[in-house]
Amino acid sequence: MIHVALAAKPSDFDSKVRLPGLSALAELVGEPPLNKRPGPKRTPIAKRREEIPAKELPDFWTLALHDLMSAYHEVCAYCCIRIERTTGAASVDHMVAKSRQWDRVYEWDNYRLASSRMNSRKNIHEVLDPFDIENGWFHLELFGYQVIPNPSLRDPLRQQVIDTIVRLGLNDPGLRKARERYAKRYLEVGDSFKSLMEDCPFVAMELRRHGRLLAGDR
């Protein structure tokens, strides 16, 4: 994993996602909607917003997926690979799980672009936030392309890195093979370093750390 900088909120996010979501929550607890919408009123299912089951929350966050793909260059925040068949389809992950904090469900800064596989593995569990981690906490072994914690890290951070690697399955055979494929396309086939940075930035940064960049690249 590498640090991911929070992208600016799209200008239409509030009107498209946040306000409809908050309005739906109001209806689901028996309050007047915050904005008008076509169709029948939603039936109240709880007395308080925090009591609304996560599975009953209207999925307005899916309307942000296109913007997330554009803002984060189609790269999964967790496995750091351009979202492809190996990683699973693109999805919106709630860094703070929907079941834990209702007031973060429709907030742009709580969304992480994630492959469906990473999203499923994370689920409601806590992992290190790509927005908060620092580059260098996660290292890559070039023999086997396995992710490991930086040997200089000390507990509790070292254990948090290990727990994140395990929870997300960052060393499953498919992801290790994908990292190897991208590295070899750069080292042996002739793909540009720019392409490697776009498709698999963690591998690109680790090749630089290992001193394996080709002549002319930095």
Short mmCIF file of C-alpha atoms in Angstrom, two decimals:
data_model
loop_
_atom_site.label_atom_id
_atom_site.label_comp_id
_atom_site.label_asym_id
_atom_site.label_seq_id
_atom_site.Cartn_x
_atom_site.Cartn_y
_atom_site.Cartn_z
CA MET A 1 0.00 0.00 0.00
CA ILE A 2 1.01 3.60 -0.58
CA HIS A 3 -0.28 6.94 0.58
CA VAL A 4 -3.34 8.17 -1.31
CA ALA A 5 -4.13 11.88 -1.24
CA LEU A 6 -7.76 12.85 -0.77
CA ALA A 7 -9.14 14.12 -4.07
CA ALA A 8 -11.29 17.23 -4.23
CA LYS A 9 -15.00 16.59 -3.83
CA PRO A 10 -16.82 16.81 -7.18
CA SER A 11 -18.96 19.91 -7.57
CA ASP A 12 -22.16 17.90 -7.99
CA PHE A 13 -21.47 15.36 -5.22
CA ASP A 14 -23.74 16.96 -2.64
CA SER A 15 -26.70 17.23 -4.99
CA LYS A 16 -26.15 13.76 -6.45
CA VAL A 17 -25.15 11.71 -3.40
CA ARG A 18 -25.03 13.49 -0.06
CA LEU A 19 -28.34 15.36 0.04
CA PRO A 20 -30.44 12.51 -1.43
CA GLY A 21 -28.80 10.15 1.05
CA LEU A 22 -29.45 12.34 4.07
CA SER A 23 -32.99 12.95 2.86
CA ALA A 24 -33.57 9.21 2.62
CA LEU A 25 -32.31 8.76 6.19
CA ALA A 26 -34.79 11.37 7.37
CA GLU A 27 -37.66 9.48 5.73
CA LEU A 28 -36.50 6.16 7.17
CA VAL A 29 -36.88 7.54 10.72
CA GLY A 30 -40.25 9.16 9.99
CA GLU A 31 -39.07 12.72 9.37
CA PRO A 32 -39.98 14.90 6.36
CA PRO A 33 -37.54 14.45 3.45
CA LEU A 34 -34.91 17.14 3.00
CA ASN A 35 -35.65 17.45 -0.70
CA LYS A 36 -38.46 16.51 -3.02
CA ARG A 37 -38.15 13.42 -5.19
CA PRO A 38 -40.49 11.45 -7.46
CA GLY A 39 -42.13 8.27 -6.28
CA PRO A 40 -43.76 7.13 -3.06
CA LYS A 41 -42.50 8.09 0.37
CA ARG A 42 -40.17 5.69 2.12
CA THR A 43 -41.67 3.72 4.97
CA PRO A 44 -40.03 4.48 8.34
CA ILE A 45 -38.11 1.48 9.68
CA ALA A 46 -36.35 2.91 12.74
CA LYS A 47 -36.69 5.60 15.39
CA ARG A 48 -33.10 6.82 15.11
CA ARG A 49 -30.67 6.99 12.21
CA GLU A 50 -28.12 4.82 13.98
CA GLU A 51 -30.73 2.07 14.20
CA ILE A 52 -31.22 1.80 10.43
CA PRO A 53 -29.71 -1.53 9.27
CA ALA A 54 -26.81 -1.06 6.86
CA LYS A 55 -28.53 -3.25 4.26
CA GLU A 56 -31.49 -0.82 4.22
CA LEU A 57 -29.42 2.26 3.41
CA PRO A 58 -30.13 3.54 -0.12
CA ASP A 59 -26.96 3.07 -2.18
CA PHE A 60 -26.54 6.60 -3.50
CA TRP A 61 -22.79 6.12 -3.02
CA THR A 62 -22.72 4.07 -6.21
CA LEU A 63 -23.40 7.30 -8.11
CA ALA A 64 -19.95 8.49 -7.01
CA LEU A 65 -18.11 5.56 -8.60
CA HIS A 66 -17.41 7.26 -11.91
CA ASP A 67 -15.97 10.29 -10.10
CA LEU A 68 -13.86 8.05 -7.86
CA MET A 69 -12.47 6.20 -10.87
CA SER A 70 -11.51 9.50 -12.47
CA ALA A 71 -10.17 11.13 -9.30
CA TYR A 72 -7.99 8.16 -8.32
CA HIS A 73 -6.92 7.14 -11.84
CA GLU A 74 -8.69 3.77 -11.65
CA VAL A 75 -6.20 2.46 -9.06
CA CYS A 76 -7.49 0.48 -6.09
CA ALA A 77 -6.62 2.24 -2.84
CA TYR A 78 -5.78 -1.05 -1.14
CA CYS A 79 -3.93 -3.28 -3.61
CA CYS A 80 -2.49 -0.32 -5.59
CA ILE A 81 -3.20 -1.92 -8.96
CA ARG A 82 -5.30 -0.47 -11.75
CA ILE A 83 -8.66 -2.16 -11.36
CA GLU A 84 -8.78 -5.12 -13.72
CA ARG A 85 -10.08 -8.68 -13.93
CA THR A 86 -7.47 -9.93 -11.44
CA THR A 87 -8.59 -7.47 -8.78
CA GLY A 88 -12.35 -7.51 -9.43
CA ALA A 89 -14.73 -4.79 -10.59
CA ALA A 90 -14.57 -1.24 -9.26
CA SER A 91 -16.57 -0.45 -6.13
CA VAL A 92 -17.04 2.22 -3.47
CA ASP A 93 -15.65 1.23 -0.08
CA HIS A 94 -16.71 3.05 3.08
CA MET A 95 -13.56 3.50 5.14
CA VAL A 96 -15.77 3.85 8.21
CA ALA A 97 -18.26 1.04 7.73
CA LYS A 98 -21.89 1.90 7.00
CA SER A 99 -22.99 -0.10 10.02
CA ARG A 100 -20.78 1.87 12.40
CA GLN A 101 -21.39 5.54 11.66
CA TRP A 102 -24.52 6.65 9.81
CA ASP A 103 -23.32 10.24 9.38
CA ARG A 104 -20.32 9.07 7.27
CA VAL A 105 -22.34 6.97 4.80
CA TYR A 106 -22.80 9.74 2.24
CA GLU A 107 -19.54 11.66 2.70
CA TRP A 108 -16.98 11.92 -0.11
CA ASP A 109 -13.98 11.76 2.23
CA ASN A 110 -15.20 8.42 3.62
CA TYR A 111 -15.08 6.76 0.20
CA ARG A 112 -12.12 4.75 -1.07
CA LEU A 113 -11.94 3.43 -4.62
CA ALA A 114 -11.57 -0.31 -4.19
CA SER A 115 -11.72 -3.39 -6.31
CA SER A 116 -14.69 -5.52 -5.38
CA ARG A 117 -12.32 -8.20 -4.08
CA MET A 118 -10.56 -5.80 -1.72
CA ASN A 119 -13.87 -4.30 -0.64
CA SER A 120 -15.25 -7.74 0.20
CA ARG A 121 -12.16 -8.70 2.18
CA LYS A 122 -12.13 -5.49 4.16
CA ASN A 123 -15.88 -5.65 4.83
CA ILE A 124 -16.56 -4.00 8.21
CA HIS A 125 -13.07 -4.70 9.56
CA GLU A 126 -10.54 -2.00 10.34
CA VAL A 127 -7.42 -1.72 8.21
CA LEU A 128 -4.89 1.05 7.82
CA ASP A 129 -6.38 3.96 5.90
CA PRO A 130 -4.64 4.68 2.57
CA PHE A 131 -5.22 8.39 3.29
CA ASP A 132 -3.26 8.17 6.55
CA ILE A 133 -0.43 5.74 5.84
CA GLU A 134 3.03 6.93 4.84
CA ASN A 135 4.99 5.67 1.87
CA GLY A 136 7.55 3.15 3.05
CA TRP A 137 5.44 1.42 5.70
CA PHE A 138 4.82 -1.43 3.25
CA HIS A 139 7.76 -3.01 1.42
CA LEU A 140 7.86 -5.37 -1.53
CA GLU A 141 10.15 -8.37 -1.85
CA LEU A 142 11.21 -8.72 -5.47
CA PHE A 143 11.60 -12.47 -5.04
CA GLY A 144 8.00 -13.65 -5.01
CA TYR A 145 6.58 -10.10 -5.01
CA GLN A 146 5.34 -10.45 -1.47
CA VAL A 147 4.29 -7.43 0.62
CA ILE A 148 5.97 -7.18 4.01
CA PRO A 149 6.18 -4.51 6.74
CA ASN A 150 9.14 -2.16 6.68
CA PRO A 151 11.67 -3.90 8.98
CA SER A 152 12.32 -0.62 10.79
CA LEU A 153 8.72 -0.32 11.98
CA ARG A 154 8.00 -0.98 15.62
CA ASP A 155 4.82 -2.18 17.31
CA PRO A 156 2.02 -1.29 17.40
CA LEU A 157 2.40 0.10 13.86
CA ARG A 158 4.28 -2.95 12.61
CA GLN A 159 1.45 -5.20 13.77
CA GLN A 160 -1.13 -2.92 12.15
CA VAL A 161 0.71 -3.25 8.84
CA ILE A 162 0.81 -7.03 9.20
CA ASP A 163 -2.88 -7.17 10.12
CA THR A 164 -3.76 -5.04 7.08
CA ILE A 165 -1.74 -7.29 4.76
CA VAL A 166 -3.48 -10.38 6.15
CA ARG A 167 -7.00 -8.93 6.22
CA LEU A 168 -6.80 -7.70 2.62
CA GLY A 169 -5.01 -10.79 1.37
CA LEU A 170 -2.35 -8.66 -0.27
CA ASN A 171 -0.13 -11.70 -0.74
CA ASP A 172 -2.62 -13.97 -2.45
CA PRO A 173 -1.21 -15.70 -5.56
CA GLY A 174 -3.21 -13.56 -7.98
CA LEU A 175 -1.96 -10.25 -6.62
CA ARG A 176 1.63 -11.46 -6.36
CA LYS A 177 1.45 -12.63 -9.98
CA ALA A 178 -0.02 -9.31 -11.08
CA ARG A 179 2.81 -7.37 -9.40
CA GLU A 180 5.37 -9.64 -11.04
CA ARG A 181 3.71 -9.19 -14.43
CA TYR A 182 3.78 -5.41 -14.21
CA ALA A 183 7.40 -5.40 -13.01
CA LYS A 184 8.54 -7.67 -15.85
CA ARG A 185 6.67 -5.62 -18.42
CA TYR A 186 8.80 -2.69 -17.31
CA LEU A 187 12.10 -4.50 -16.68
CA GLU A 188 12.05 -6.95 -19.58
CA VAL A 189 9.42 -6.00 -22.17
CA GLY A 190 10.00 -2.29 -22.43
CA ASP A 191 6.92 -0.68 -20.94
CA SER A 192 7.66 2.84 -19.72
CA PHE A 193 8.12 3.74 -16.09
CA LYS A 194 5.27 6.21 -16.55
CA SER A 195 2.97 3.34 -17.52
CA LEU A 196 4.13 1.33 -14.52
CA MET A 197 3.39 4.25 -12.20
CA GLU A 198 -0.09 4.55 -13.68
CA ASP A 199 -0.91 0.83 -13.56
CA CYS A 200 0.85 -0.35 -10.40
CA PRO A 201 2.37 2.56 -8.47
CA PHE A 202 3.39 0.50 -5.44
CA VAL A 203 5.58 -1.74 -7.61
CA ALA A 204 7.03 1.31 -9.37
CA MET A 205 7.95 2.95 -6.07
CA GLU A 206 9.45 -0.26 -4.72
CA LEU A 207 11.57 -0.82 -7.83
CA ARG A 208 12.91 2.68 -7.25
CA ARG A 209 13.67 1.88 -3.60
CA HIS A 210 15.46 -1.33 -4.61
CA GLY A 211 17.56 0.60 -7.16
CA ARG A 212 16.11 -1.38 -10.07
CA LEU A 213 14.99 1.44 -12.33
CA LEU A 214 16.27 1.36 -15.87
CA ALA A 215 18.73 3.94 -17.15
CA GLY A 216 17.08 7.30 -17.64
CA ASP A 217 14.30 6.67 -15.11
CA ARG A 218 14.20 8.16 -11.64
#
